[in-house]
Amino acid sequence: HTEGHFPSNFFVGLLMAYFWVACAEDLLHPHEEAEANMGSGDAPVPQAGPAEPARSSGPTPATAGLAALKRALAVERPELKPAEVLREAAKRWKGMSKEEREQYMATAI
């Protein structure tokens, strides 16, 4: 905030919400009100859609391969700081052929 004006990018991503309540008392216990209205039929009940496939909680093969490359790079060049290892690994990963990446992905599994 400078000289009474905000920078042009200050409000980027700003979300606004409006709420109407009958009285201030409604704001004191909102969860009780919501629970009471759950079965009243005011809001549409979402219908169960097609089941989404379960996602594994583990890393993707590409993530595991990149992590393997970072570990190898850290051993190869111990003088690099962690941020430099990350930067160098990303640069090497982008420059690799598909077969080279698949080798790292296979060794990481």
mmCIF file with all atom_site columns, C-alpha atoms in Angstrom:
data_model
loop_
_atom_site.group_PDB
_atom_site.id
_atom_site.type_symbol
_atom_site.label_atom_id
_atom_site.label_alt_id
_atom_site.label_comp_id
_atom_site.label_asym_id
_atom_site.label_entity_id
_atom_site.label_seq_id
_atom_site.pdbx_PDB_ins_code
_atom_site.Cartn_x
_atom_site.Cartn_y
_atom_site.Cartn_z
_atom_site.occupancy
_atom_site.B_iso_or_equiv
_atom_site.pdbx_formal_charge
_atom_site.auth_seq_id
_atom_site.auth_comp_id
_atom_site.auth_asym_id
_atom_site.auth_atom_id
_atom_site.pdbx_PDB_model_num
ATOM 1   C CA . HIS A 1 1   ? 0.000   0.000   0.000   1.00 0.00 ? 1   HIS A CA 1
ATOM 2   C CA . THR A 1 2   ? 1.625   3.212   -1.149  1.00 0.00 ? 2   THR A CA 1
ATOM 3   C CA . GLU A 1 3   ? 0.212   6.734   -1.231  1.00 0.00 ? 3   GLU A CA 1
ATOM 4   C CA . GLY A 1 4   ? -3.357  5.537   -0.745  1.00 0.00 ? 4   GLY A CA 1
ATOM 5   C CA . HIS A 1 5   ? -3.233  3.190   -3.733  1.00 0.00 ? 5   HIS A CA 1
ATOM 6   C CA . PHE A 1 6   ? -2.674  -0.540  -4.033  1.00 0.00 ? 6   PHE A CA 1
ATOM 7   C CA . PRO A 1 7   ? -0.471  -2.024  -6.752  1.00 0.00 ? 7   PRO A CA 1
ATOM 8   C CA . SER A 1 8   ? -2.408  -3.285  -9.758  1.00 0.00 ? 8   SER A CA 1
ATOM 9   C CA . ASN A 1 9   ? -1.640  -6.928  -8.942  1.00 0.00 ? 9   ASN A CA 1
ATOM 10  C CA . PHE A 1 10  ? -2.701  -6.653  -5.279  1.00 0.00 ? 10  PHE A CA 1
ATOM 11  C CA . PHE A 1 11  ? -6.203  -8.032  -5.802  1.00 0.00 ? 11  PHE A CA 1
ATOM 12  C CA . VAL A 1 12  ? -5.258  -10.822 -8.222  1.00 0.00 ? 12  VAL A CA 1
ATOM 13  C CA . GLY A 1 13  ? -6.845  -14.030 -7.042  1.00 0.00 ? 13  GLY A CA 1
ATOM 14  C CA . LEU A 1 14  ? -9.083  -12.275 -4.521  1.00 0.00 ? 14  LEU A CA 1
ATOM 15  C CA . LEU A 1 15  ? -12.248 -14.193 -3.753  1.00 0.00 ? 15  LEU A CA 1
ATOM 16  C CA . MET A 1 16  ? -15.270 -12.623 -2.148  1.00 0.00 ? 16  MET A CA 1
ATOM 17  C CA . ALA A 1 17  ? -18.165 -14.322 -0.451  1.00 0.00 ? 17  ALA A CA 1
ATOM 18  C CA . TYR A 1 18  ? -21.439 -12.811 0.693   1.00 0.00 ? 18  TYR A CA 1
ATOM 19  C CA . PHE A 1 19  ? -23.454 -14.278 3.522   1.00 0.00 ? 19  PHE A CA 1
ATOM 20  C CA . TRP A 1 20  ? -26.956 -13.333 4.570   1.00 0.00 ? 20  TRP A CA 1
ATOM 21  C CA . VAL A 1 21  ? -28.010 -14.063 8.099   1.00 0.00 ? 21  VAL A CA 1
ATOM 22  C CA . ALA A 1 22  ? -31.216 -13.225 9.898   1.00 0.00 ? 22  ALA A CA 1
ATOM 23  C CA . CYS A 1 23  ? -29.440 -11.860 12.960  1.00 0.00 ? 23  CYS A CA 1
ATOM 24  C CA . ALA A 1 24  ? -26.017 -11.734 14.630  1.00 0.00 ? 24  ALA A CA 1
ATOM 25  C CA . GLU A 1 25  ? -26.993 -14.688 16.844  1.00 0.00 ? 25  GLU A CA 1
ATOM 26  C CA . ASP A 1 26  ? -26.909 -16.942 13.741  1.00 0.00 ? 26  ASP A CA 1
ATOM 27  C CA . LEU A 1 27  ? -23.175 -16.301 13.450  1.00 0.00 ? 27  LEU A CA 1
ATOM 28  C CA . LEU A 1 28  ? -22.400 -17.575 16.947  1.00 0.00 ? 28  LEU A CA 1
ATOM 29  C CA . HIS A 1 29  ? -23.287 -21.254 16.337  1.00 0.00 ? 29  HIS A CA 1
ATOM 30  C CA . PRO A 1 30  ? -23.132 -21.900 12.575  1.00 0.00 ? 30  PRO A CA 1
ATOM 31  C CA . HIS A 1 31  ? -22.481 -25.653 12.873  1.00 0.00 ? 31  HIS A CA 1
ATOM 32  C CA . GLU A 1 32  ? -25.630 -26.290 14.904  1.00 0.00 ? 32  GLU A CA 1
ATOM 33  C CA . GLU A 1 33  ? -27.705 -24.496 12.281  1.00 0.00 ? 33  GLU A CA 1
ATOM 34  C CA . ALA A 1 34  ? -26.077 -26.429 9.442   1.00 0.00 ? 34  ALA A CA 1
ATOM 35  C CA . GLU A 1 35  ? -26.620 -29.785 11.168  1.00 0.00 ? 35  GLU A CA 1
ATOM 36  C CA . ALA A 1 36  ? -30.260 -28.941 11.813  1.00 0.00 ? 36  ALA A CA 1
ATOM 37  C CA . ASN A 1 37  ? -30.819 -28.147 8.123   1.00 0.00 ? 37  ASN A CA 1
ATOM 38  C CA . MET A 1 38  ? -28.991 -31.193 6.775   1.00 0.00 ? 38  MET A CA 1
ATOM 39  C CA . GLY A 1 39  ? -32.104 -33.300 6.345   1.00 0.00 ? 39  GLY A CA 1
ATOM 40  C CA . SER A 1 40  ? -34.543 -30.512 5.521   1.00 0.00 ? 40  SER A CA 1
ATOM 41  C CA . GLY A 1 41  ? -34.110 -30.854 1.771   1.00 0.00 ? 41  GLY A CA 1
ATOM 42  C CA . ASP A 1 42  ? -33.063 -27.244 1.275   1.00 0.00 ? 42  ASP A CA 1
ATOM 43  C CA . ALA A 1 43  ? -29.857 -28.146 -0.515  1.00 0.00 ? 43  ALA A CA 1
ATOM 44  C CA . PRO A 1 44  ? -29.644 -30.792 -3.239  1.00 0.00 ? 44  PRO A CA 1
ATOM 45  C CA . VAL A 1 45  ? -28.029 -34.009 -2.133  1.00 0.00 ? 45  VAL A CA 1
ATOM 46  C CA . PRO A 1 46  ? -25.108 -34.892 -4.421  1.00 0.00 ? 46  PRO A CA 1
ATOM 47  C CA . GLN A 1 47  ? -25.628 -38.122 -6.319  1.00 0.00 ? 47  GLN A CA 1
ATOM 48  C CA . ALA A 1 48  ? -22.914 -40.748 -6.346  1.00 0.00 ? 48  ALA A CA 1
ATOM 49  C CA . GLY A 1 49  ? -21.133 -40.597 -9.680  1.00 0.00 ? 49  GLY A CA 1
ATOM 50  C CA . PRO A 1 50  ? -18.945 -43.205 -11.279 1.00 0.00 ? 50  PRO A CA 1
ATOM 51  C CA . ALA A 1 51  ? -16.227 -44.415 -8.981  1.00 0.00 ? 51  ALA A CA 1
ATOM 52  C CA . GLU A 1 52  ? -12.891 -42.773 -9.627  1.00 0.00 ? 52  GLU A CA 1
ATOM 53  C CA . PRO A 1 53  ? -9.879  -45.043 -9.824  1.00 0.00 ? 53  PRO A CA 1
ATOM 54  C CA . ALA A 1 54  ? -7.916  -45.169 -6.609  1.00 0.00 ? 54  ALA A CA 1
ATOM 55  C CA . ARG A 1 55  ? -4.658  -43.247 -6.756  1.00 0.00 ? 55  ARG A CA 1
ATOM 56  C CA . SER A 1 56  ? -1.620  -44.724 -5.170  1.00 0.00 ? 56  SER A CA 1
ATOM 57  C CA . SER A 1 57  ? -0.136  -42.669 -2.415  1.00 0.00 ? 57  SER A CA 1
ATOM 58  C CA . GLY A 1 58  ? 3.418   -43.370 -3.547  1.00 0.00 ? 58  GLY A CA 1
ATOM 59  C CA . PRO A 1 59  ? 5.478   -41.274 -5.917  1.00 0.00 ? 59  PRO A CA 1
ATOM 60  C CA . THR A 1 60  ? 5.058   -41.579 -9.663  1.00 0.00 ? 60  THR A CA 1
ATOM 61  C CA . PRO A 1 61  ? 7.810   -43.381 -11.573 1.00 0.00 ? 61  PRO A CA 1
ATOM 62  C CA . ALA A 1 62  ? 9.066   -40.063 -12.960 1.00 0.00 ? 62  ALA A CA 1
ATOM 63  C CA . THR A 1 63  ? 9.240   -38.532 -9.475  1.00 0.00 ? 63  THR A CA 1
ATOM 64  C CA . ALA A 1 64  ? 11.088  -41.574 -8.160  1.00 0.00 ? 64  ALA A CA 1
ATOM 65  C CA . GLY A 1 65  ? 13.465  -41.479 -11.141 1.00 0.00 ? 65  GLY A CA 1
ATOM 66  C CA . LEU A 1 66  ? 14.226  -37.798 -10.619 1.00 0.00 ? 66  LEU A CA 1
ATOM 67  C CA . ALA A 1 67  ? 14.858  -38.471 -6.928  1.00 0.00 ? 67  ALA A CA 1
ATOM 68  C CA . ALA A 1 68  ? 17.281  -41.266 -7.898  1.00 0.00 ? 68  ALA A CA 1
ATOM 69  C CA . LEU A 1 69  ? 19.071  -38.859 -10.246 1.00 0.00 ? 69  LEU A CA 1
ATOM 70  C CA . LYS A 1 70  ? 19.342  -36.260 -7.451  1.00 0.00 ? 70  LYS A CA 1
ATOM 71  C CA . ARG A 1 71  ? 20.831  -38.837 -5.087  1.00 0.00 ? 71  ARG A CA 1
ATOM 72  C CA . ALA A 1 72  ? 23.348  -39.943 -7.725  1.00 0.00 ? 72  ALA A CA 1
ATOM 73  C CA . LEU A 1 73  ? 24.254  -36.335 -8.487  1.00 0.00 ? 73  LEU A CA 1
ATOM 74  C CA . ALA A 1 74  ? 24.733  -35.552 -4.774  1.00 0.00 ? 74  ALA A CA 1
ATOM 75  C CA . VAL A 1 75  ? 27.179  -38.468 -4.504  1.00 0.00 ? 75  VAL A CA 1
ATOM 76  C CA . GLU A 1 76  ? 28.921  -37.530 -7.748  1.00 0.00 ? 76  GLU A CA 1
ATOM 77  C CA . ARG A 1 77  ? 29.319  -33.855 -6.791  1.00 0.00 ? 77  ARG A CA 1
ATOM 78  C CA . PRO A 1 78  ? 29.240  -33.487 -2.992  1.00 0.00 ? 78  PRO A CA 1
ATOM 79  C CA . GLU A 1 79  ? 30.317  -29.825 -3.167  1.00 0.00 ? 79  GLU A CA 1
ATOM 80  C CA . LEU A 1 80  ? 26.898  -28.816 -4.542  1.00 0.00 ? 80  LEU A CA 1
ATOM 81  C CA . LYS A 1 81  ? 24.333  -27.316 -2.188  1.00 0.00 ? 81  LYS A CA 1
ATOM 82  C CA . PRO A 1 82  ? 20.859  -28.937 -2.128  1.00 0.00 ? 82  PRO A CA 1
ATOM 83  C CA . ALA A 1 83  ? 19.327  -26.223 -4.308  1.00 0.00 ? 83  ALA A CA 1
ATOM 84  C CA . GLU A 1 84  ? 22.165  -26.617 -6.823  1.00 0.00 ? 84  GLU A CA 1
ATOM 85  C CA . VAL A 1 85  ? 21.667  -30.406 -6.854  1.00 0.00 ? 85  VAL A CA 1
ATOM 86  C CA . LEU A 1 86  ? 17.986  -29.878 -7.589  1.00 0.00 ? 86  LEU A CA 1
ATOM 87  C CA . ARG A 1 87  ? 18.707  -27.398 -10.377 1.00 0.00 ? 87  ARG A CA 1
ATOM 88  C CA . GLU A 1 88  ? 21.381  -29.605 -11.967 1.00 0.00 ? 88  GLU A CA 1
ATOM 89  C CA . ALA A 1 89  ? 19.196  -32.710 -11.715 1.00 0.00 ? 89  ALA A CA 1
ATOM 90  C CA . ALA A 1 90  ? 16.284  -30.931 -13.395 1.00 0.00 ? 90  ALA A CA 1
ATOM 91  C CA . LYS A 1 91  ? 18.572  -29.724 -16.183 1.00 0.00 ? 91  LYS A CA 1
ATOM 92  C CA . ARG A 1 92  ? 19.987  -33.217 -16.738 1.00 0.00 ? 92  ARG A CA 1
ATOM 93  C CA . TRP A 1 93  ? 16.526  -34.822 -16.565 1.00 0.00 ? 93  TRP A CA 1
ATOM 94  C CA . LYS A 1 94  ? 15.254  -32.515 -19.313 1.00 0.00 ? 94  LYS A CA 1
ATOM 95  C CA . GLY A 1 95  ? 18.259  -33.287 -21.482 1.00 0.00 ? 95  GLY A CA 1
ATOM 96  C CA . MET A 1 96  ? 17.952  -37.081 -21.148 1.00 0.00 ? 96  MET A CA 1
ATOM 97  C CA . SER A 1 97  ? 16.458  -39.357 -23.736 1.00 0.00 ? 97  SER A CA 1
ATOM 98  C CA . LYS A 1 98  ? 13.353  -41.366 -22.902 1.00 0.00 ? 98  LYS A CA 1
ATOM 99  C CA . GLU A 1 99  ? 15.455  -44.509 -22.478 1.00 0.00 ? 99  GLU A CA 1
ATOM 100 C CA . GLU A 1 100 ? 17.830  -42.829 -20.017 1.00 0.00 ? 100 GLU A CA 1
ATOM 101 C CA . ARG A 1 101 ? 14.904  -41.589 -17.947 1.00 0.00 ? 101 ARG A CA 1
ATOM 102 C CA . GLU A 1 102 ? 13.352  -45.058 -17.952 1.00 0.00 ? 102 GLU A CA 1
ATOM 103 C CA . GLN A 1 103 ? 16.628  -46.478 -16.586 1.00 0.00 ? 103 GLN A CA 1
ATOM 104 C CA . TYR A 1 104 ? 16.490  -44.095 -13.632 1.00 0.00 ? 104 TYR A CA 1
ATOM 105 C CA . MET A 1 105 ? 12.796  -44.854 -13.120 1.00 0.00 ? 105 MET A CA 1
ATOM 106 C CA . ALA A 1 106 ? 13.487  -48.604 -13.155 1.00 0.00 ? 106 ALA A CA 1
ATOM 107 C CA . THR A 1 107 ? 16.324  -48.338 -10.627 1.00 0.00 ? 107 THR A CA 1
ATOM 108 C CA . ALA A 1 108 ? 14.180  -46.204 -8.309  1.00 0.00 ? 108 ALA A CA 1
ATOM 109 C CA . ILE A 1 109 ? 11.433  -48.822 -8.015  1.00 0.00 ? 109 ILE A CA 1
#
